[in-house]
Amino acid sequence: MVGANDHLSVLPVTETGGRRARRTFLRHSGAVVGGSILFIFLTISLLAPLLWTSDPLSVEPMDRLQGMSEKHWFGTDMHGRDLYSRVVYGGRVSLLVGFSVAFLASMIGGLIGLFAGFIRPLDGPLMRVMDGFMSIPPIMLAIALVALTRGSIQNVIIAISIAEIPRVSRLVRGVVLTLREQPYIEAAISMGAGPLRVVFRHILPNAIGPIVVQATFICASAMLAEAALSFIGAGTPPITPSWGNILAEGRMLWQIHPAMVFLPAAALSVTVLAVNMLGDGLSDIFDPRGLGKS
Amino acid sequence: MLTYLGRRLIASIFVILMVAIFVFSLLYLTPGDPAAIIAGDQATPEMVARIRQSLKLDEPYLVRFSDWLLQIVQGDLGNSIYTGQPILQQIGLRFGPTLSLMVVSMTLSTLVAIPLGIVAAWKQNSRVDRGLMVFSTLGFSIPVFVVGYLLAYFFGLKLKWLPVQGYAPLSSGLWNWMRHLILPSIALGSAFIGLLARMTRAAMLQVLSQDYVRTAKAKGLGQGEILFRHALKNAAVPITTVVGLGIAGLISGAVVTESVFALPGLGRMTADAILRRDYPVIQSLILLFSLNYLIVNLLVDITYTFFDPRVRY
């Protein structure tokens, strides 16, 4: 015989959503480690001028290709520029590209997905257009855009965002298609809620979890894409100290001066890894049923 | 089946047409004068005029587009702005290394990733399983070119086991060809192995929790029989889907990998075309890569009927 109180003790009534989220977050040490590393890198790149850096663009031909020393912690590149300063400032470009693309792609892709999922006549045409974009490899799409415009951080951000939009819109459309069949949506409509209210008030808040998770992964892949684009010469202008550009310049010299390749490579890999770890953790918190797993 | 294939084919043609419209319209949509940007900052007005003429930018959009489309359908991709040679001919010369790289990389990744995923699912939460999850996150966090340089540095430069860079055609001997492809294939496959192993694990876990697997266990079938005859066959559909989608990632990766290992393939051709701002070449390569992606995914859909007789089109 089971008493009423036994039921009560089983139900997690005392735990609020926030507390549960925090407990889950702490249990996923990967997310905590990833989040902390990302926070440290973000702080470093924001405080770059204060962290004993010199001008990352100042050229000292006498000091070129030096090893690690007290004056140049990471050595210098072939123009005698201080590698430590360049790597620290390079983080700004990578993080800026990562966060901007994540924001732009999830905003625009999210809107397209919302409308495709909710307004049926729009679904076919919108999704066919997205299929077309998806069949172009993301880097090729960015290459085409960058080849026709002058290379700038702004154009790189736009190019990578366009490449990422279809993935977000497919995901959000899928989530909306499952959500719209829920009884509470039907209830909202029967009480006279208009389509805009249903979409933004009832569907969007429930789709936000998978979108945030997806945005994290987009941030990671955008940072990789920026580096790859800069590496093959279609990214940020060569004068900008970005991790991809330092790598690209080190390409010719890597057999004799490997630091120019391995230092920015390590910084980039650790940052991307941190973002991915954070994303994995967030996906367990926001999305326990795996709606957003693509 | 045939009507389904016909419908898919029409849909694919529609998609490729859209890609064509997009890459073509970019010339008109991007701000500024594309001819001036392609010509570069030190170009003389004559050079800009010559490029504008070779791209026929002065003609009306629709006339130019229909001419261009008609040319492509007839197999003429136009000429490179830089060398003046037919693009199709250049693609033919560069096709071998890229195809070799893709085939070797795909084979290698599948052979490593699928068994890894199966073992991880079979021994869920074991050390192998956790190791795989860490390894796969590392795999898609470290850029392809970094993996490439690390491999070239240790196995090429330090240990001298394999060539650091370069390519040898298959006609120069099977081992000689393979020797040059091992490091690039591992580098290119690094992200894909992680993704595929994870997907295999997820698909297998899903199948292993089904009732018929419990029944198979209950009637005393061996582990091998259950894993390969009952589970893997049913997990094959999502696994092949990931393989198909992976092609797009491999193409992007090939552009970078070929630059790291100095392979004279289509990826290298893309990188060269960017440096020379040779838009007709870039345009043709995008069409070619998209076509390749669509064909592979069509083939993937057809294999579904092979793995799962319940799928009927």
Coordinates of C-alpha atoms in Angstrom, one line a residue:
Chain A
M1 CA 0.0 0.0 0.0
V2 CA 1.5 3.3 -1.1
G3 CA 0.5 6.4 0.9
A4 CA -0.1 9.8 -0.5
N5 CA 3.0 11.1 1.3
D6 CA 5.3 8.6 -0.4
H7 CA 4.3 10.1 -3.8
L8 CA 5.0 13.5 -2.5
S9 CA 8.5 12.6 -1.4
V10 CA 9.2 11.2 -4.8
L11 CA 8.1 14.2 -6.8
P12 CA 10.8 16.9 -7.2
V13 CA 8.4 19.6 -6.0
T14 CA 11.0 21.5 -3.9
E15 CA 13.4 21.9 -6.8
T16 CA 13.0 24.9 -9.1
G17 CA 14.0 24.9 -12.7
G18 CA 17.0 27.1 -12.1
R19 CA 18.3 24.9 -9.3
R20 CA 17.9 21.8 -11.4
A21 CA 19.7 23.4 -14.3
R22 CA 22.6 24.4 -12.1
R23 CA 22.9 20.9 -10.6
T24 CA 22.9 19.4 -14.1
F25 CA 25.5 22.0 -15.2
L26 CA 27.8 21.1 -12.3
R27 CA 27.4 17.4 -13.0
H28 CA 28.6 18.0 -16.5
S29 CA 32.1 19.0 -15.6
G30 CA 32.9 19.2 -19.4
A31 CA 30.6 22.2 -19.8
V32 CA 32.0 23.9 -16.7
V33 CA 35.6 23.4 -17.9
G34 CA 34.7 24.5 -21.5
G35 CA 32.8 27.6 -20.2
S36 CA 35.6 28.6 -18.0
I37 CA 38.3 28.3 -20.7
L38 CA 36.1 30.3 -23.1
F39 CA 35.6 32.9 -20.4
I40 CA 39.4 33.1 -19.8
F41 CA 40.1 33.5 -23.6
L42 CA 37.4 36.1 -23.9
T43 CA 38.9 38.1 -21.0
I44 CA 42.4 37.8 -22.5
S45 CA 41.3 39.1 -25.9
L46 CA 39.2 41.9 -24.4
L47 CA 42.1 43.0 -22.2
A48 CA 44.7 42.4 -24.9
P49 CA 46.4 45.9 -24.7
L50 CA 46.9 45.5 -20.9
L51 CA 48.5 42.1 -21.0
W52 CA 52.1 43.1 -21.7
T53 CA 51.6 43.0 -25.5
S54 CA 53.3 45.3 -27.9
D55 CA 51.9 46.6 -31.2
P56 CA 51.0 43.4 -33.1
L57 CA 51.6 45.2 -36.4
S58 CA 55.0 46.8 -35.6
V59 CA 57.7 45.4 -37.9
E60 CA 61.3 44.9 -36.7
P61 CA 63.3 43.4 -39.5
M62 CA 66.4 43.0 -37.3
D63 CA 64.4 40.7 -34.9
R64 CA 62.8 38.4 -37.5
L65 CA 62.3 34.7 -36.8
Q66 CA 63.6 34.7 -33.3
G67 CA 63.0 32.0 -30.8
M68 CA 61.4 32.5 -27.4
S69 CA 63.0 35.2 -25.3
E70 CA 62.3 37.6 -22.5
K71 CA 61.5 40.4 -25.0
H72 CA 59.4 38.2 -27.3
W73 CA 57.7 35.5 -25.2
F74 CA 56.6 33.4 -28.2
G75 CA 59.4 34.6 -30.5
T76 CA 58.8 36.6 -33.7
D77 CA 57.6 36.0 -37.3
M78 CA 59.4 36.6 -40.6
H79 CA 58.8 40.4 -40.4
G80 CA 60.0 40.6 -36.8
R81 CA 56.5 41.1 -35.3
D82 CA 56.0 39.9 -31.8
L83 CA 54.2 36.5 -32.0
Y84 CA 52.8 36.7 -28.4
S85 CA 51.0 40.0 -29.2
R86 CA 49.8 38.7 -32.5
V87 CA 48.4 35.5 -31.0
V88 CA 46.7 37.5 -28.1
Y89 CA 45.2 40.0 -30.5
G90 CA 44.3 37.2 -33.0
G91 CA 41.8 35.8 -30.4
R92 CA 39.7 39.0 -30.9
V93 CA 39.1 38.2 -34.5
S94 CA 38.3 34.5 -33.9
L95 CA 35.9 35.2 -31.1
L96 CA 34.3 38.2 -32.9
V97 CA 33.7 36.0 -36.0
G98 CA 32.4 33.1 -33.9
F99 CA 30.0 35.1 -31.8
S100 CA 28.7 37.2 -34.6
V101 CA 28.1 34.3 -36.9
A102 CA 26.4 32.3 -34.1
F103 CA 24.1 35.3 -33.4
L104 CA 23.3 36.2 -37.1
A105 CA 22.8 32.6 -38.3
S106 CA 20.6 31.7 -35.4
M107 CA 18.5 34.9 -35.7
I108 CA 17.9 34.6 -39.4
G109 CA 17.9 30.9 -39.6
G110 CA 15.6 30.7 -36.6
L111 CA 13.1 33.1 -38.2
I112 CA 13.1 31.2 -41.5
G113 CA 12.6 27.9 -39.6
L114 CA 9.8 29.4 -37.5
F115 CA 7.9 30.6 -40.5
A116 CA 8.6 27.5 -42.6
G117 CA 7.3 25.3 -39.8
F118 CA 4.3 27.3 -38.9
I119 CA 3.0 28.7 -42.2
R120 CA 2.6 25.6 -44.4
P121 CA 2.5 27.3 -47.8
L122 CA 5.9 28.8 -47.1
D123 CA 7.4 25.5 -46.1
G124 CA 8.1 23.9 -49.5
P125 CA 9.7 26.9 -51.3
L126 CA 11.8 28.0 -48.2
M127 CA 13.1 24.5 -47.6
R128 CA 14.0 23.9 -51.3
V129 CA 16.0 27.1 -51.2
M130 CA 17.7 25.9 -48.0
D131 CA 18.4 22.5 -49.8
G132 CA 20.2 24.4 -52.5
F133 CA 22.4 26.3 -50.1
M134 CA 23.1 23.1 -48.2
S135 CA 24.4 21.3 -51.3
I136 CA 27.1 23.9 -51.6
P137 CA 30.0 23.0 -49.2
P138 CA 30.1 25.8 -46.6
I139 CA 33.7 26.9 -47.3
M140 CA 33.0 27.1 -51.1
L141 CA 30.0 29.3 -50.4
A142 CA 32.2 31.6 -48.4
I143 CA 34.9 31.5 -51.0
A144 CA 32.5 32.6 -53.7
L145 CA 31.3 35.6 -51.6
V146 CA 34.8 36.6 -50.5
A147 CA 36.2 36.3 -54.0
L148 CA 33.8 38.9 -55.2
T149 CA 34.1 41.4 -52.4
R150 CA 37.2 42.9 -50.8
G151 CA 38.3 40.7 -47.9
S152 CA 37.2 42.1 -44.5
I153 CA 36.1 40.7 -41.2
Q154 CA 32.6 41.9 -42.0
N155 CA 32.4 40.0 -45.3
V156 CA 33.8 36.9 -43.7
I157 CA 31.1 37.0 -41.0
I158 CA 28.4 37.5 -43.7
A159 CA 29.7 34.7 -45.8
I160 CA 30.0 32.1 -43.0
S161 CA 26.6 33.2 -41.7
I162 CA 24.9 32.5 -45.0
A163 CA 26.5 29.1 -45.1
E164 CA 25.2 28.3 -41.6
I165 CA 21.7 29.6 -41.9
P166 CA 20.2 26.4 -43.7
R167 CA 21.3 24.2 -40.8
V168 CA 19.6 26.4 -38.2
S169 CA 16.4 26.8 -40.2
R170 CA 16.1 23.0 -40.8
L171 CA 16.6 22.4 -37.1
V172 CA 14.1 25.0 -36.0
R173 CA 11.5 23.9 -38.6
G174 CA 11.8 20.4 -37.2
V175 CA 11.3 21.5 -33.6
V176 CA 8.3 23.8 -34.7
L177 CA 6.7 20.9 -36.5
T178 CA 6.7 18.8 -33.3
L179 CA 5.7 21.7 -31.1
R180 CA 2.7 22.8 -33.3
E181 CA 0.9 19.5 -32.7
Q182 CA 1.0 20.0 -28.9
P183 CA -2.4 20.5 -27.2
Y184 CA -1.3 23.8 -25.7
I185 CA -0.8 25.3 -29.1
E186 CA -4.3 24.1 -30.2
A187 CA -5.6 25.6 -26.9
A188 CA -4.0 29.0 -27.7
I189 CA -5.4 29.1 -31.2
S190 CA -8.9 28.1 -29.9
M191 CA -8.7 31.0 -27.5
G192 CA -8.1 33.4 -30.4
A193 CA -4.4 33.8 -30.5
G194 CA -3.2 35.1 -33.9
P195 CA -0.4 33.3 -35.8
L196 CA 2.2 35.9 -34.8
R197 CA 1.3 35.6 -31.1
V198 CA 1.4 31.8 -31.3
V199 CA 4.8 31.8 -33.0
F200 CA 6.5 34.3 -30.8
R201 CA 4.7 33.8 -27.5
H202 CA 4.1 30.1 -27.4
I203 CA 6.4 28.3 -29.9
L204 CA 9.6 30.4 -29.8
P205 CA 10.2 30.1 -26.0
N206 CA 10.0 26.3 -26.3
A207 CA 12.3 26.2 -29.3
I208 CA 15.0 28.4 -27.6
G209 CA 16.9 25.6 -26.0
P210 CA 17.8 23.7 -29.2
I211 CA 18.6 27.1 -30.9
V212 CA 21.0 28.1 -28.1
V213 CA 22.7 24.7 -28.3
Q214 CA 23.0 24.9 -32.1
A215 CA 24.3 28.5 -31.8
T216 CA 27.2 27.2 -29.6
F217 CA 28.2 24.6 -32.2
I218 CA 27.9 27.2 -35.0
C219 CA 30.2 29.5 -33.0
A220 CA 32.8 26.7 -32.9
S221 CA 32.5 25.8 -36.6
A222 CA 32.6 29.5 -37.6
M223 CA 35.9 30.0 -35.8
L224 CA 37.2 26.9 -37.7
A225 CA 35.8 28.3 -41.0
E226 CA 37.4 31.7 -40.5
A227 CA 40.8 30.1 -39.8
A228 CA 40.4 27.8 -42.9
L229 CA 39.4 30.7 -45.1
S230 CA 42.3 32.9 -43.9
F231 CA 44.6 29.9 -44.3
I232 CA 43.8 29.6 -48.0
G233 CA 43.8 33.3 -48.5
A234 CA 40.1 34.0 -48.7
G235 CA 39.6 35.3 -45.2
T236 CA 40.3 38.4 -43.2
P237 CA 42.9 40.8 -44.9
P238 CA 46.4 39.5 -44.3
I239 CA 47.4 42.6 -42.3
T240 CA 44.8 41.6 -39.5
P241 CA 46.4 39.5 -36.8
S242 CA 44.0 36.6 -36.8
W243 CA 44.9 33.0 -35.9
G244 CA 44.2 31.8 -39.4
N245 CA 46.4 34.6 -40.9
I246 CA 49.3 33.8 -38.6
L247 CA 49.0 30.2 -39.6
A248 CA 48.8 31.1 -43.3
E249 CA 52.0 33.2 -43.1
G250 CA 53.7 30.4 -41.1
R251 CA 52.8 27.9 -43.8
M252 CA 55.9 28.5 -45.9
L253 CA 58.3 28.5 -43.0
W254 CA 56.8 25.7 -40.8
Q255 CA 59.6 23.3 -41.4
I256 CA 62.2 25.6 -40.0
H257 CA 60.1 27.8 -37.6
P258 CA 57.2 25.6 -36.4
A259 CA 56.2 28.0 -33.6
M260 CA 54.4 30.2 -36.1
V261 CA 52.1 27.4 -37.0
F262 CA 51.7 25.5 -33.7
L263 CA 51.1 28.5 -31.4
P264 CA 48.1 29.9 -33.1
A265 CA 46.9 26.4 -33.9
A266 CA 47.0 25.5 -30.2
A267 CA 45.1 28.7 -29.3
L268 CA 42.5 28.0 -31.9
S269 CA 42.1 24.3 -31.1
V270 CA 41.7 25.0 -27.3
T271 CA 39.1 27.7 -27.9
V272 CA 37.1 25.6 -30.3
L273 CA 37.3 22.6 -28.0
A274 CA 36.1 24.8 -25.1
V275 CA 33.1 26.0 -27.1
N276 CA 32.2 22.4 -28.2
M277 CA 32.5 21.2 -24.6
L278 CA 30.1 24.0 -23.5
G279 CA 27.7 23.1 -26.3
D280 CA 27.7 19.4 -25.3
G281 CA 26.9 20.3 -21.8
L282 CA 24.2 22.8 -22.8
S283 CA 22.6 20.3 -25.0
D284 CA 22.1 17.9 -22.1
I285 CA 20.6 20.7 -20.0
F286 CA 18.3 22.4 -22.5
D287 CA 17.5 19.4 -24.6
P288 CA 17.3 16.2 -22.5
R289 CA 15.2 14.5 -25.1
G290 CA 17.6 15.1 -27.9
L291 CA 15.3 17.3 -30.1
G292 CA 18.1 19.4 -31.3
K293 CA 20.6 16.6 -32.1
S294 CA 21.2 16.8 -35.8
Chain B
M1 CA 11.1 3.0 -57.2
L2 CA 11.4 4.3 -60.7
T3 CA 8.9 7.1 -60.2
Y4 CA 10.6 8.0 -56.9
L5 CA 14.0 8.1 -58.7
G6 CA 12.5 10.3 -61.4
R7 CA 11.1 12.6 -58.8
R8 CA 14.4 12.8 -56.9
L9 CA 16.2 13.4 -60.2
I10 CA 14.0 16.3 -61.0
A11 CA 14.3 17.7 -57.5
S12 CA 18.1 17.5 -57.8
I13 CA 18.1 19.2 -61.2
F14 CA 16.0 22.0 -59.6
V15 CA 18.5 22.3 -56.7
I16 CA 21.5 22.4 -59.0
L17 CA 19.8 25.0 -61.1
M18 CA 19.3 27.1 -58.0
V19 CA 22.9 26.8 -57.1
A20 CA 23.8 27.9 -60.6
I21 CA 21.5 30.9 -60.4
F22 CA 23.1 31.8 -57.0
V23 CA 26.7 31.6 -58.0
F24 CA 25.9 33.4 -61.2
S25 CA 23.9 36.2 -59.6
L26 CA 26.7 36.8 -57.0
L27 CA 28.5 38.7 -59.8
Y28 CA 25.6 41.1 -60.0
L29 CA 24.6 41.1 -56.3
T30 CA 27.9 42.0 -54.6
P31 CA 28.5 45.7 -54.0
G32 CA 31.0 47.5 -56.2
D33 CA 32.3 46.6 -59.6
P34 CA 33.2 42.9 -59.7
A35 CA 35.5 43.4 -62.6
A36 CA 37.5 45.9 -60.7
I37 CA 37.7 43.7 -57.6
I38 CA 38.7 40.7 -59.6
A39 CA 41.4 42.7 -61.4
G40 CA 42.9 43.7 -58.1
D41 CA 44.2 47.0 -56.7
Q42 CA 47.0 47.6 -59.1
A43 CA 44.9 47.0 -62.2
T44 CA 44.9 49.4 -65.1
P45 CA 41.6 50.5 -66.6
E46 CA 42.3 48.4 -69.7
M47 CA 42.7 45.2 -67.5
V48 CA 39.4 46.0 -65.8
A49 CA 37.7 46.5 -69.2
R50 CA 39.2 43.3 -70.5
I51 CA 37.8 41.3 -67.5
R52 CA 34.4 43.1 -67.8
Q53 CA 34.3 42.0 -71.4
S54 CA 35.4 38.4 -70.7
L55 CA 32.7 38.1 -68.1
K56 CA 30.3 39.9 -70.4
L57 CA 29.2 42.1 -67.5
D58 CA 27.8 44.8 -69.8
E59 CA 25.1 42.5 -71.3
P60 CA 21.7 42.3 -69.6
Y61 CA 21.5 39.8 -66.7
L62 CA 18.9 37.5 -68.3
V63 CA 20.6 37.3 -71.7
R64 CA 23.9 36.6 -70.1
F65 CA 22.5 34.0 -67.7
S66 CA 20.7 32.0 -70.4
D67 CA 23.8 32.1 -72.6
W68 CA 25.9 30.8 -69.7
L69 CA 23.4 28.1 -68.8
L70 CA 23.2 26.9 -72.4
Q71 CA 27.0 26.7 -72.5
I72 CA 27.2 24.7 -69.4
V73 CA 24.6 22.2 -70.6
Q74 CA 26.7 21.7 -73.7
G75 CA 29.7 20.9 -71.4
D76 CA 31.5 24.2 -71.8
L77 CA 32.4 25.8 -68.5
G78 CA 34.1 28.8 -70.1
N79 CA 37.7 29.9 -69.9
S80 CA 39.9 30.8 -66.9
I81 CA 40.5 34.6 -66.7
Y82 CA 44.1 34.0 -65.6
T83 CA 45.3 31.3 -68.0
G84 CA 42.7 31.7 -70.7
Q85 CA 42.4 27.9 -70.9
P86 CA 39.2 25.9 -70.9
I87 CA 38.1 25.2 -67.3
L88 CA 36.8 21.8 -68.0
Q89 CA 40.2 20.7 -69.3
Q90 CA 41.9 22.0 -66.2
I91 CA 39.4 20.2 -64.0
G92 CA 40.1 17.0 -65.9
L93 CA 43.8 17.4 -65.1
R94 CA 43.2 18.0 -61.4
F95 CA 40.6 15.4 -60.8
G96 CA 42.8 12.4 -60.0
P97 CA 44.4 13.6 -56.8
T98 CA 41.2 14.8 -55.3
L99 CA 39.3 11.6 -56.1
S100 CA 42.1 9.5 -54.7
L101 CA 42.2 11.6 -51.5
M102 CA 38.4 11.4 -51.0
V103 CA 38.2 7.7 -51.7
V104 CA 41.1 6.8 -49.4
S105 CA 40.0 9.1 -46.7
M106 CA 36.4 7.9 -46.8
T107 CA 37.4 4.3 -46.8
L108 CA 39.9 4.8 -43.9
S109 CA 37.3 6.8 -41.8
T110 CA 34.6 4.3 -42.3
L111 CA 36.8 1.4 -41.4
V112 CA 37.9 3.1 -38.2
A113 CA 34.7 4.9 -37.2
I114 CA 32.0 2.3 -37.6
P115 CA 33.8 -0.4 -35.5
L116 CA 34.7 2.2 -32.9
G117 CA 31.0 3.3 -32.7
I118 CA 29.8 -0.3 -32.4
V119 CA 32.2 -1.1 -29.6
A120 CA 31.3 2.1 -27.7
A121 CA 27.6 1.3 -28.0
W122 CA 28.1 -2.3 -27.0
K123 CA 30.1 -1.3 -23.9
Q124 CA 28.2 1.9 -23.1
N125 CA 29.8 4.0 -20.3
S126 CA 33.0 1.9 -20.4
R127 CA 36.4 3.4 -20.8
V128 CA 36.3 2.8 -24.6
D129 CA 33.0 4.7 -24.8
R130 CA 34.2 7.7 -22.8
G131 CA 37.5 7.7 -24.7
L132 CA 35.6 7.8 -28.0
M133 CA 33.5 10.7 -26.9
V134 CA 36.6 12.7 -25.9
F135 CA 38.4 11.7 -29.0
S136 CA 35.5 12.7 -31.3
T137 CA 35.1 16.1 -29.6
L138 CA 38.8 16.6 -30.1
G139 CA 38.4 15.4 -33.7
F140 CA 36.0 18.1 -34.7
S141 CA 37.6 20.8 -32.6
I142 CA 41.1 20.7 -34.1
P143 CA 41.2 22.2 -37.5
V144 CA 42.0 19.9 -40.4
F145 CA 45.1 21.8 -41.3
V146 CA 46.5 21.7 -37.8
V147 CA 46.1 17.9 -37.7
G148 CA 47.8 17.9 -41.1
Y149 CA 50.8 19.9 -39.9
L150 CA 51.1 17.8 -36.8
L151 CA 51.1 14.5 -38.8
A152 CA 53.5 16.0 -41.4
Y153 CA 55.8 17.2 -38.6
F154 CA 56.0 14.0 -36.7
F155 CA 55.6 11.2 -39.3
G156 CA 57.2 13.1 -42.2
L157 CA 59.8 15.5 -40.9
K158 CA 60.9 13.9 -37.6
L159 CA 60.4 10.1 -38.1
K160 CA 60.7 10.2 -41.9
W161 CA 58.3 7.3 -42.3
L162 CA 56.1 8.9 -44.9
P163 CA 56.6 11.7 -47.4
V164 CA 56.0 15.2 -46.0
Q165 CA 54.3 16.6 -49.1
G166 CA 53.5 15.8 -52.7
Y167 CA 51.5 13.4 -54.8
A168 CA 52.3 10.3 -56.9
P169 CA 49.7 9.0 -59.4
L170 CA 48.4 5.5 -59.2
S171 CA 50.3 4.6 -62.4
S172 CA 53.6 5.0 -60.4
G173 CA 52.7 2.0 -58.3
L174 CA 50.1 1.2 -55.7
W175 CA 52.3 1.6 -52.7
N176 CA 53.9 4.8 -54.0
W177 CA 50.4 6.3 -54.5
M178 CA 49.2 5.1 -51.1
R179 CA 52.3 6.4 -49.3
H180 CA 51.6 9.9 -50.4
L181 CA 47.9 9.7 -49.4
I182 CA 48.1 8.2 -45.9
L183 CA 48.8 11.4 -43.9
P184 CA 46.5 13.7 -45.9
S185 CA 43.7 11.1 -45.6
I186 CA 44.0 10.8 -41.9
A187 CA 44.1 14.6 -41.5
L188 CA 41.1 15.1 -43.8
G189 CA 39.2 12.3 -42.0
S190 CA 39.9 13.4 -38.4
A191 CA 36.8 15.4 -38.0
F192 CA 34.7 13.0 -40.0
I193 CA 35.8 9.9 -38.0
G194 CA 34.7 11.6 -34.8
L195 CA 31.3 12.5 -36.2
L196 CA 30.7 9.1 -37.8
A197 CA 31.7 7.2 -34.7
R198 CA 29.3 9.3 -32.6
M199 CA 26.5 8.7 -35.0
T200 CA 27.2 5.0 -35.2
R201 CA 27.2 4.8 -31.4
A202 CA 23.9 6.7 -31.2
A203 CA 22.2 4.6 -33.9
M204 CA 23.4 1.4 -32.3
L205 CA 22.2 2.4 -28.8
Q206 CA 18.8 3.2 -30.2
V207 CA 18.6 -0.3 -31.9
L208 CA 20.1 -2.2 -29.0
S209 CA 17.2 -0.9 -26.7
Q210 CA 14.6 -2.5 -29.0
D211 CA 12.5 -5.4 -27.9
Y212 CA 13.7 -7.7 -30.6
V213 CA 17.2 -7.4 -29.4
R214 CA 16.1 -8.5 -26.0
T215 CA 14.3 -11.4 -27.6
A216 CA 17.4 -12.3 -29.5
K217 CA 19.4 -12.2 -26.2
A218 CA 16.7 -14.3 -24.4
K219 CA 16.8 -17.0 -27.0
G220 CA 20.5 -17.3 -26.5
L221 CA 22.1 -15.7 -29.5
G222 CA 25.8 -14.8 -29.2
Q223 CA 27.0 -11.2 -28.9
G224 CA 28.4 -11.2 -32.4
E225 CA 25.2 -12.5 -34.0
I226 CA 23.1 -9.8 -32.2
L227 CA 25.5 -7.0 -32.9
F228 CA 26.1 -7.6 -36.6
R229 CA 23.0 -9.5 -37.8
H230 CA 20.3 -7.8 -35.8
A231 CA 21.6 -4.4 -34.7
L232 CA 24.0 -3.2 -37.3
K233 CA 21.7 -3.9 -40.2
N234 CA 19.0 -1.8 -38.6
A235 CA 21.4 1.0 -37.6
A236 CA 22.7 1.1 -41.2
V237 CA 20.2 3.7 -42.5
P238 CA 21.2 6.6 -40.2
I239 CA 24.9 5.7 -40.5
T240 CA 24.8 5.8 -44.3
T241 CA 22.9 9.2 -44.1
V242 CA 25.8 10.6 -42.1
V243 CA 28.3 9.2 -44.6
G244 CA 26.4 11.0 -47.4
L245 CA 26.3 14.3 -45.5
G246 CA 30.0 13.9 -44.6
I247 CA 30.9 14.3 -48.3
A248 CA 30.2 18.1 -48.1
G249 CA 32.6 18.4 -45.1
L250 CA 35.2 16.3 -46.9
I251 CA 35.1 18.6 -49.9
S252 CA 35.6 21.7 -47.7
G253 CA 38.4 19.9 -45.9
A254 CA 40.0 18.9 -49.2
V255 CA 40.6 22.5 -50.2
V256 CA 42.7 23.0 -47.0
T257 CA 44.3 19.5 -46.9
E258 CA 45.6 19.8 -50.4
S259 CA 47.2 23.1 -49.6
V260 CA 48.9 21.6 -46.5
F261 CA 50.3 18.5 -48.4
A262 CA 50.8 20.2 -51.7
L263 CA 48.5 17.8 -53.6
P264 CA 47.8 19.1 -57.1
G265 CA 44.0 18.5 -57.0
L266 CA 40.8 20.4 -57.3
G267 CA 41.2 21.8 -53.8
R268 CA 44.5 23.3 -54.7
M269 CA 42.9 24.6 -57.9
T270 CA 40.3 26.4 -55.7
A271 CA 43.0 27.9 -53.5
D272 CA 44.9 29.1 -56.5
A273 CA 41.8 30.5 -58.1
I274 CA 41.0 32.5 -55.0
L275 CA 44.5 34.1 -55.0
R276 CA 44.1 35.0 -58.7
R277 CA 40.4 36.0 -58.1
D278 CA 39.6 33.8 -61.1
Y279 CA 35.8 33.8 -60.6
P280 CA 34.8 31.7 -63.6
V281 CA 37.0 28.9 -62.2
I282 CA 35.5 29.3 -58.6
Q283 CA 32.0 29.3 -60.1
S284 CA 32.6 26.1 -62.0
L285 CA 34.2 24.3 -59.0
I286 CA 31.2 25.2 -56.8
L287 CA 28.8 23.7 -59.4
L288 CA 30.9 20.6 -59.6
F289 CA 31.2 20.1 -55.9
S290 CA 27.4 20.7 -55.4
L291 CA 26.7 18.2 -58.2
N292 CA 29.0 15.7 -56.5
Y293 CA 27.2 16.2 -53.2
L294 CA 23.7 15.7 -54.8
I295 CA 24.8 12.6 -56.6
V296 CA 26.3 11.0 -53.5
N297 CA 23.1 11.7 -51.5
L298 CA 20.9 10.3 -54.2
L299 CA 23.0 7.1 -54.1
V300 CA 22.7 7.1 -50.3
D301 CA 18.9 7.2 -50.6
I302 CA 19.0 4.3 -53.0
T303 CA 21.1 2.2 -50.6
Y304 CA 18.3 2.6 -48.0
T305 CA 16.3 0.0 -49.9
F306 CA 19.2 -2.3 -49.8
F307 CA 19.7 -2.1 -46.1
D308 CA 16.1 -1.9 -45.1
P309 CA 13.6 -3.7 -47.4
R310 CA 10.8 -1.9 -45.6
V311 CA 11.8 1.3 -47.3
R312 CA 9.8 1.5 -50.5
Y313 CA 9.7 4.4 -52.8

